[in-house]
N, CA, C and O atoms as a GROMACS GRO file, in nm:
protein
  340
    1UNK      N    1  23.509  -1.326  12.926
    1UNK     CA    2  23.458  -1.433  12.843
    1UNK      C    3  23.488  -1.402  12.697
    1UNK      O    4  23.488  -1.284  12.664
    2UNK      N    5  23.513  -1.493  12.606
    2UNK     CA    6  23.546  -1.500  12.498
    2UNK      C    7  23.422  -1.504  12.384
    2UNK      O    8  23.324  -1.540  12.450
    3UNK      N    9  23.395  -1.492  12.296
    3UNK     CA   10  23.292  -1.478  12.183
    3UNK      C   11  23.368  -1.577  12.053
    3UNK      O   12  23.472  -1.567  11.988
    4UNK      N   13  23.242  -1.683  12.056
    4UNK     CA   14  23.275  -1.818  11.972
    4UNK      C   15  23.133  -1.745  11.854
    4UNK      O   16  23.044  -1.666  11.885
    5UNK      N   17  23.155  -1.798  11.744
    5UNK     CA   18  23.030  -1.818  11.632
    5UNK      C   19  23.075  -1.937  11.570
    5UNK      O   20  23.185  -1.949  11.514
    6UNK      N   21  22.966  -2.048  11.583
    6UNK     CA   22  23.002  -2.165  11.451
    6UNK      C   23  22.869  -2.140  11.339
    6UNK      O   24  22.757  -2.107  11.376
    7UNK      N   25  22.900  -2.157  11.229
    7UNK     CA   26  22.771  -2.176  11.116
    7UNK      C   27  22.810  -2.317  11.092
    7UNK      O   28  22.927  -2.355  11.080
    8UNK      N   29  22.674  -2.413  11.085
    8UNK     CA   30  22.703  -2.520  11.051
    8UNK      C   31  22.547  -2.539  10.963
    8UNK      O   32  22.445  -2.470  10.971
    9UNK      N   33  22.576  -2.661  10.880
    9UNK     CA   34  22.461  -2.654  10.810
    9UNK      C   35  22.402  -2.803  10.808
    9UNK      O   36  22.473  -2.903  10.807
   10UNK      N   37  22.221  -2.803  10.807
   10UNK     CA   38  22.174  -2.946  10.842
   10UNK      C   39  22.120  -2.956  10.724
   10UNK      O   40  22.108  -2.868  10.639
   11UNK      N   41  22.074  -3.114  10.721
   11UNK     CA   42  22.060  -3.178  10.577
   11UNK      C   43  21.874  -3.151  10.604
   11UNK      O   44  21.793  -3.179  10.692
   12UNK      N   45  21.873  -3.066  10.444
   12UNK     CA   46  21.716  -3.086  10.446
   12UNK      C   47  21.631  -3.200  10.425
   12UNK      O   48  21.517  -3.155  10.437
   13UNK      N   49  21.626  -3.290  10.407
   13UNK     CA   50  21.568  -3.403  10.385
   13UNK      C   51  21.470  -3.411  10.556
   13UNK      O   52  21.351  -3.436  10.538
   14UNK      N   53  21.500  -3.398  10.668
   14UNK     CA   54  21.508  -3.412  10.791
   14UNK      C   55  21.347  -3.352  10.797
   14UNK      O   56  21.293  -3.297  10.701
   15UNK      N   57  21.307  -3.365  10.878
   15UNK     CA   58  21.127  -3.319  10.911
   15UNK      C   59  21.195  -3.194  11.028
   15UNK      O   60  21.302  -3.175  11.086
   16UNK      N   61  21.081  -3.138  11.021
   16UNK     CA   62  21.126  -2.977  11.063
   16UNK      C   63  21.125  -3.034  11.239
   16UNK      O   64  21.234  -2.992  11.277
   17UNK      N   65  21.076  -3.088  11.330
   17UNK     CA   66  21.142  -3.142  11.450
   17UNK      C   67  21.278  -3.201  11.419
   17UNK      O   68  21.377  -3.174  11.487
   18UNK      N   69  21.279  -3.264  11.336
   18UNK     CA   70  21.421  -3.334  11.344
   18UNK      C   71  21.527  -3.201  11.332
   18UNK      O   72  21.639  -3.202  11.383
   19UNK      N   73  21.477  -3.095  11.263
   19UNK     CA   74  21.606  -3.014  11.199
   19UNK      C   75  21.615  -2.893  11.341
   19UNK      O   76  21.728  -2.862  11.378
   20UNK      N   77  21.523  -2.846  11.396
   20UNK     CA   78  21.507  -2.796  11.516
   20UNK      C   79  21.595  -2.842  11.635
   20UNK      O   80  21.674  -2.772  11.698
   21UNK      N   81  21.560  -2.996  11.657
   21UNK     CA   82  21.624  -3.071  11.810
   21UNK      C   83  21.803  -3.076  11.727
   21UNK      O   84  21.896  -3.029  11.792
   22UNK      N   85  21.820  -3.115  11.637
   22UNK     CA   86  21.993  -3.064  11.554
   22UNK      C   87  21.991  -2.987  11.652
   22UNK      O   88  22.030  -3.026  11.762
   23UNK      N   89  21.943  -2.852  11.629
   23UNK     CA   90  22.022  -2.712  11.656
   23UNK      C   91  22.026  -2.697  11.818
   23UNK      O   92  22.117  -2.633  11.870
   24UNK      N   93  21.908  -2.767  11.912
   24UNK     CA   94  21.881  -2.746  11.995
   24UNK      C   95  22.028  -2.837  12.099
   24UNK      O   96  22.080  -2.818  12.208
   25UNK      N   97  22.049  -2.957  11.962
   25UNK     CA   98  22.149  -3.068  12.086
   25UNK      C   99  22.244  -2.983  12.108
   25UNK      O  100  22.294  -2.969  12.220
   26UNK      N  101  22.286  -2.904  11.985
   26UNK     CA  102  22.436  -2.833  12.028
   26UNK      C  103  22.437  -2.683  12.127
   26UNK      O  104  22.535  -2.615  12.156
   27UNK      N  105  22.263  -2.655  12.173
   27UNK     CA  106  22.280  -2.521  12.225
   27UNK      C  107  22.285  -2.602  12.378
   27UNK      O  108  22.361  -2.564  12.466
   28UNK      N  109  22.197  -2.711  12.394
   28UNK     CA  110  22.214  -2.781  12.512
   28UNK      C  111  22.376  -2.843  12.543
   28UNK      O  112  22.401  -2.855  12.663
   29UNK      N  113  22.448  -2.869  12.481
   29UNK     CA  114  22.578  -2.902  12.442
   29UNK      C  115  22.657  -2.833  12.508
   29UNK      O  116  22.734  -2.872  12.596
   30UNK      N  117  22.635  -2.685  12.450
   30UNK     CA  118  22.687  -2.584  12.522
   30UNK      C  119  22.692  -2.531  12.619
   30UNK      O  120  22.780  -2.468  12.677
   31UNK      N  121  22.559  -2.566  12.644
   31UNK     CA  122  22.535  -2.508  12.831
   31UNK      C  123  22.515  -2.627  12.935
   31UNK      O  124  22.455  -2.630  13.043
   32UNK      N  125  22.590  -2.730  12.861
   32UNK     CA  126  22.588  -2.850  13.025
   32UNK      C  127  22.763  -2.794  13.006
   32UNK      O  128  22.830  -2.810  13.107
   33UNK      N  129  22.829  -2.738  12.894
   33UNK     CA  130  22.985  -2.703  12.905
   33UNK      C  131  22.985  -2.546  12.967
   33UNK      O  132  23.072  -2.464  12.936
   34UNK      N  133  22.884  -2.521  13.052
   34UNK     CA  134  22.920  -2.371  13.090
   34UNK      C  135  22.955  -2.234  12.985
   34UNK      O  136  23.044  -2.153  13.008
   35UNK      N  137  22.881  -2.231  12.891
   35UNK     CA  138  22.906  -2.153  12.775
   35UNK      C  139  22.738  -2.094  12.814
   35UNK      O  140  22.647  -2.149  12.877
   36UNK      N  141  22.746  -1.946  12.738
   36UNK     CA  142  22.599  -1.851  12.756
   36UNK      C  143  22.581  -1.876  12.623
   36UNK      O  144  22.676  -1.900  12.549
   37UNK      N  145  22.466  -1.872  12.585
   37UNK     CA  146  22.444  -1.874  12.402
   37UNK      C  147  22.378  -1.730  12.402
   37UNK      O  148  22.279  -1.694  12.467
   38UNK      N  149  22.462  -1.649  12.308
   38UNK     CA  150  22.443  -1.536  12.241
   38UNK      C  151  22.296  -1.523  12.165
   38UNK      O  152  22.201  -1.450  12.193
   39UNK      N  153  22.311  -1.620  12.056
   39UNK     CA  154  22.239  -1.642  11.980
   39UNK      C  155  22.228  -1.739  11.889
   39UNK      O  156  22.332  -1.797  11.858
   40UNK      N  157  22.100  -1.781  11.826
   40UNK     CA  158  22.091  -1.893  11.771
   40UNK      C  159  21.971  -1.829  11.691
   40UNK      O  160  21.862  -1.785  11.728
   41UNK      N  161  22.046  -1.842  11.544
   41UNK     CA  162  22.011  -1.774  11.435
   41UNK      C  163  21.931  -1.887  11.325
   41UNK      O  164  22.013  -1.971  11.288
   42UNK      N  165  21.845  -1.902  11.286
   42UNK     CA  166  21.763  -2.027  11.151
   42UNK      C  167  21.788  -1.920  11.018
   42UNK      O  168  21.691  -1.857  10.974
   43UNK      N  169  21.903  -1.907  10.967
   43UNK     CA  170  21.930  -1.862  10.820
   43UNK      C  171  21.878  -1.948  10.720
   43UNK      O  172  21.876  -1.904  10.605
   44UNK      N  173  21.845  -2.040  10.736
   44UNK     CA  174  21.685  -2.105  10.695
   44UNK      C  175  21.798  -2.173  10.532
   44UNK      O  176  21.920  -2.188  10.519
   45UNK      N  177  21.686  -2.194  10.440
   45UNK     CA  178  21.742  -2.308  10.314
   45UNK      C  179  21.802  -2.229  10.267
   45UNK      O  180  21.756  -2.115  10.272
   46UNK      N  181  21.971  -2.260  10.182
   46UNK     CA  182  22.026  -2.186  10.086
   46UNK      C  183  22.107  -2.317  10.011
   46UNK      O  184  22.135  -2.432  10.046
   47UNK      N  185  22.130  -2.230   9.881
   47UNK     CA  186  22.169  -2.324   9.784
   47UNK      C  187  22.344  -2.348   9.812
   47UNK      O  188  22.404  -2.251   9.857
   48UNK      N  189  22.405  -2.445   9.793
   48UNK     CA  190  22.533  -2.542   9.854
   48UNK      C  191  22.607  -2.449   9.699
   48UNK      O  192  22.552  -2.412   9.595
   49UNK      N  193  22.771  -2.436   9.753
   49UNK     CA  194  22.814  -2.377   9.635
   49UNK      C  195  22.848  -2.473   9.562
   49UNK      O  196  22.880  -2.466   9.443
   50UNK      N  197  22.842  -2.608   9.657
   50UNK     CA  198  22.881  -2.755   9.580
   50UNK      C  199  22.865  -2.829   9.611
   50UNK      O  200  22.931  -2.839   9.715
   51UNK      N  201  22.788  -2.949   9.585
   51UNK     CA  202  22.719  -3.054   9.638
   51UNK      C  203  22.789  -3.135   9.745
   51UNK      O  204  22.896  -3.192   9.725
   52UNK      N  205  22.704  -3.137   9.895
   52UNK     CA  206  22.792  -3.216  10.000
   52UNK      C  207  22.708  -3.336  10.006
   52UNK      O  208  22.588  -3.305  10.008
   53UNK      N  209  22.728  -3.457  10.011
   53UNK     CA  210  22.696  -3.595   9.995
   53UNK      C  211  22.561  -3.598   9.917
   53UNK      O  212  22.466  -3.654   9.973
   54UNK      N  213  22.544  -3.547   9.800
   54UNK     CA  214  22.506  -3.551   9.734
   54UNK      C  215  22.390  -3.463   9.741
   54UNK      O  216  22.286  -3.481   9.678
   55UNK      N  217  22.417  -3.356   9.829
   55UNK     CA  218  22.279  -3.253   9.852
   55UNK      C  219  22.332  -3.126   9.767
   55UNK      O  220  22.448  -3.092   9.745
   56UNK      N  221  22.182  -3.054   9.717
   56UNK     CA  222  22.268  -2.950   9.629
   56UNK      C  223  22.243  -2.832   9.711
   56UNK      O  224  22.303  -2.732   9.672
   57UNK      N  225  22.160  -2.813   9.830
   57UNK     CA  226  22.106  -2.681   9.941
   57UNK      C  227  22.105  -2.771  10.073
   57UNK      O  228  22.104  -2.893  10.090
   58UNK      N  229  22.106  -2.670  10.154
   58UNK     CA  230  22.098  -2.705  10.343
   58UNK      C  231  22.074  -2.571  10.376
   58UNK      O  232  22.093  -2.462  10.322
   59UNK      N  233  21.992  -2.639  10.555
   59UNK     CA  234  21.958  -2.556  10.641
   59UNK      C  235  22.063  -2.478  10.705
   59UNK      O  236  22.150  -2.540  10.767
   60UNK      N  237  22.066  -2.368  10.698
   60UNK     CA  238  22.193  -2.320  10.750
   60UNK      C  239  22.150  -2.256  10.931
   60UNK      O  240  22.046  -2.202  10.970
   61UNK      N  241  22.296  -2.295  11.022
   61UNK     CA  242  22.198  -2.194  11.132
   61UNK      C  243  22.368  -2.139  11.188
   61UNK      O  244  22.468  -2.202  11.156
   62UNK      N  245  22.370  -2.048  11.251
   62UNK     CA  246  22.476  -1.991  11.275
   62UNK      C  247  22.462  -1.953  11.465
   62UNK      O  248  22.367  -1.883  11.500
   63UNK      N  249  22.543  -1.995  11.553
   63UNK     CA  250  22.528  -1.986  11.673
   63UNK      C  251  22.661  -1.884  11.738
   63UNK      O  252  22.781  -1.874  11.714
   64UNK      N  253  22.585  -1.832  11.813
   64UNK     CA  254  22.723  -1.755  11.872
   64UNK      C  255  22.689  -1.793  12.041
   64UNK      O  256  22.575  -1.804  12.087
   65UNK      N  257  22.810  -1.808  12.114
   65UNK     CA  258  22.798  -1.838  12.219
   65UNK      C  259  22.958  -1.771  12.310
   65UNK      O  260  23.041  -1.727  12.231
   66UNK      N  261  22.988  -1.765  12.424
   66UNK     CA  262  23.053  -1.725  12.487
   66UNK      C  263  23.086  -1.850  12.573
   66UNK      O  264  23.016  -1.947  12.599
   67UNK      N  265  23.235  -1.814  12.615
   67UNK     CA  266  23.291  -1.917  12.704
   67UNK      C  267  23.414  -1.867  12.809
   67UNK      O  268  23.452  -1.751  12.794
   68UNK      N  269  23.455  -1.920  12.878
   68UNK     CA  270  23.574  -1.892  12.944
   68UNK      C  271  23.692  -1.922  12.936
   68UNK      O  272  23.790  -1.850  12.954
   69UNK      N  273  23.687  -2.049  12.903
   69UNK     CA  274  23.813  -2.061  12.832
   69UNK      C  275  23.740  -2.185  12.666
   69UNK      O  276  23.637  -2.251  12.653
   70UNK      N  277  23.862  -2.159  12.573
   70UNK     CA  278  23.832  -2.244  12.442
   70UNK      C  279  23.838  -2.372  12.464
   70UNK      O  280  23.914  -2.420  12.380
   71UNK      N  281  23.805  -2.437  12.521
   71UNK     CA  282  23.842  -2.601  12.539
   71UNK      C  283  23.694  -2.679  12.464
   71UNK      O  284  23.705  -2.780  12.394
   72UNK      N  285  23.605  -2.634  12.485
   72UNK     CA  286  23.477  -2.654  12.386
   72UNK      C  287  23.473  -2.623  12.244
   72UNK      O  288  23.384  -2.643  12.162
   73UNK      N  289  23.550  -2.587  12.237
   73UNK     CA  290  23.590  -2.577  12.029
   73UNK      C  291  23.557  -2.646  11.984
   73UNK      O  292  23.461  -2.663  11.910
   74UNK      N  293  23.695  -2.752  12.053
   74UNK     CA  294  23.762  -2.907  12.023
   74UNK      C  295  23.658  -3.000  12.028
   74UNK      O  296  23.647  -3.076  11.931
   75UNK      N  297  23.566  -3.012  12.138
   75UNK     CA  298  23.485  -3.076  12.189
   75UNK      C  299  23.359  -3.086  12.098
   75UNK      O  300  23.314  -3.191  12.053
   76UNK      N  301  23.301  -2.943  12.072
   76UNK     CA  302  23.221  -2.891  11.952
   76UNK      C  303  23.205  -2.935  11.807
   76UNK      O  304  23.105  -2.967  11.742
   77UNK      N  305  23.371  -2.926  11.768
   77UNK     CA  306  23.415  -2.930  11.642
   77UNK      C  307  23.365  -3.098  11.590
   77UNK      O  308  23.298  -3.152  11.502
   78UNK      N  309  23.441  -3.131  11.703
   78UNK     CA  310  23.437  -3.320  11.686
   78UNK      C  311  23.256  -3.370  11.677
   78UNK      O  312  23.205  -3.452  11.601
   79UNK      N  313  23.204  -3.304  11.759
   79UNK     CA  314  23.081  -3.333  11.805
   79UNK      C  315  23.019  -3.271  11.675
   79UNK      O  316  22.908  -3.324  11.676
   80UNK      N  317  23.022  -3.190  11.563
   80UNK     CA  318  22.996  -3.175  11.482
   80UNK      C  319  23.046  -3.230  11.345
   80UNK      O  320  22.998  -3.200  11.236
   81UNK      N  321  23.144  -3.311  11.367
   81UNK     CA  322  23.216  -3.410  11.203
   81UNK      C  323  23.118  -3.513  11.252
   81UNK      O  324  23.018  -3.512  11.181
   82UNK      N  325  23.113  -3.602  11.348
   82UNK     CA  326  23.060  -3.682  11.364
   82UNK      C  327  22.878  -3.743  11.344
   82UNK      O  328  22.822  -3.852  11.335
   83UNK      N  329  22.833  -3.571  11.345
   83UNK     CA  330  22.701  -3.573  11.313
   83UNK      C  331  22.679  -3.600  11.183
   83UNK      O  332  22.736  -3.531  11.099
   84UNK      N  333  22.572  -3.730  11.131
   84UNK     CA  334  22.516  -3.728  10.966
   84UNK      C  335  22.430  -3.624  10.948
   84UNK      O  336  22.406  -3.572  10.839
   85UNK      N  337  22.377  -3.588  11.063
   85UNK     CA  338  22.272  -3.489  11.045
   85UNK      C  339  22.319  -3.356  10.957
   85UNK      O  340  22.239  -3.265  10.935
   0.00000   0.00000   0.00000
């Protein structure tokens, strides 16, 4: 098995359920795609080195997960541009 880490970061504005079930869609995400989750890290508020849609800090969380083959990257990646969250 292979060793994936994504850091992705959620918009604080969000109520702390909302910013939780975020992190939770993509660990469930992962394991209806047959991936083990390593870990799932809450690196909690930090300041943006530059404002993304007009936020100047976000929740940061960093996931590591394992897979068998990379075909969930792709799947991942997309599934994460697409989120406003």
């Amino acid at each position: 098995m292979r060793t994936y880490e994504v850091t992705f970061i959620v918009d604080p504005v969000l109520s702390t359920d909302e910013i939780k079930s975020t992190a939770q869609n993509y660990v469930d995400h992962l394991k209806s795609e047959n991936c083990e989750i390593v870990d799932l890290q809450d690196i909690g508020l930090r300041q943006l080195a530059y404002p993304i849609n007009k936020r100047s800090t976000g929740i940061y969380y960093s996931l590591e997960f394992q897979s068998e083959t990379g075909e969930i990257v792709k799947k991942l990646e997309l599934a994460l541009k697409r989120d406003e969250r």
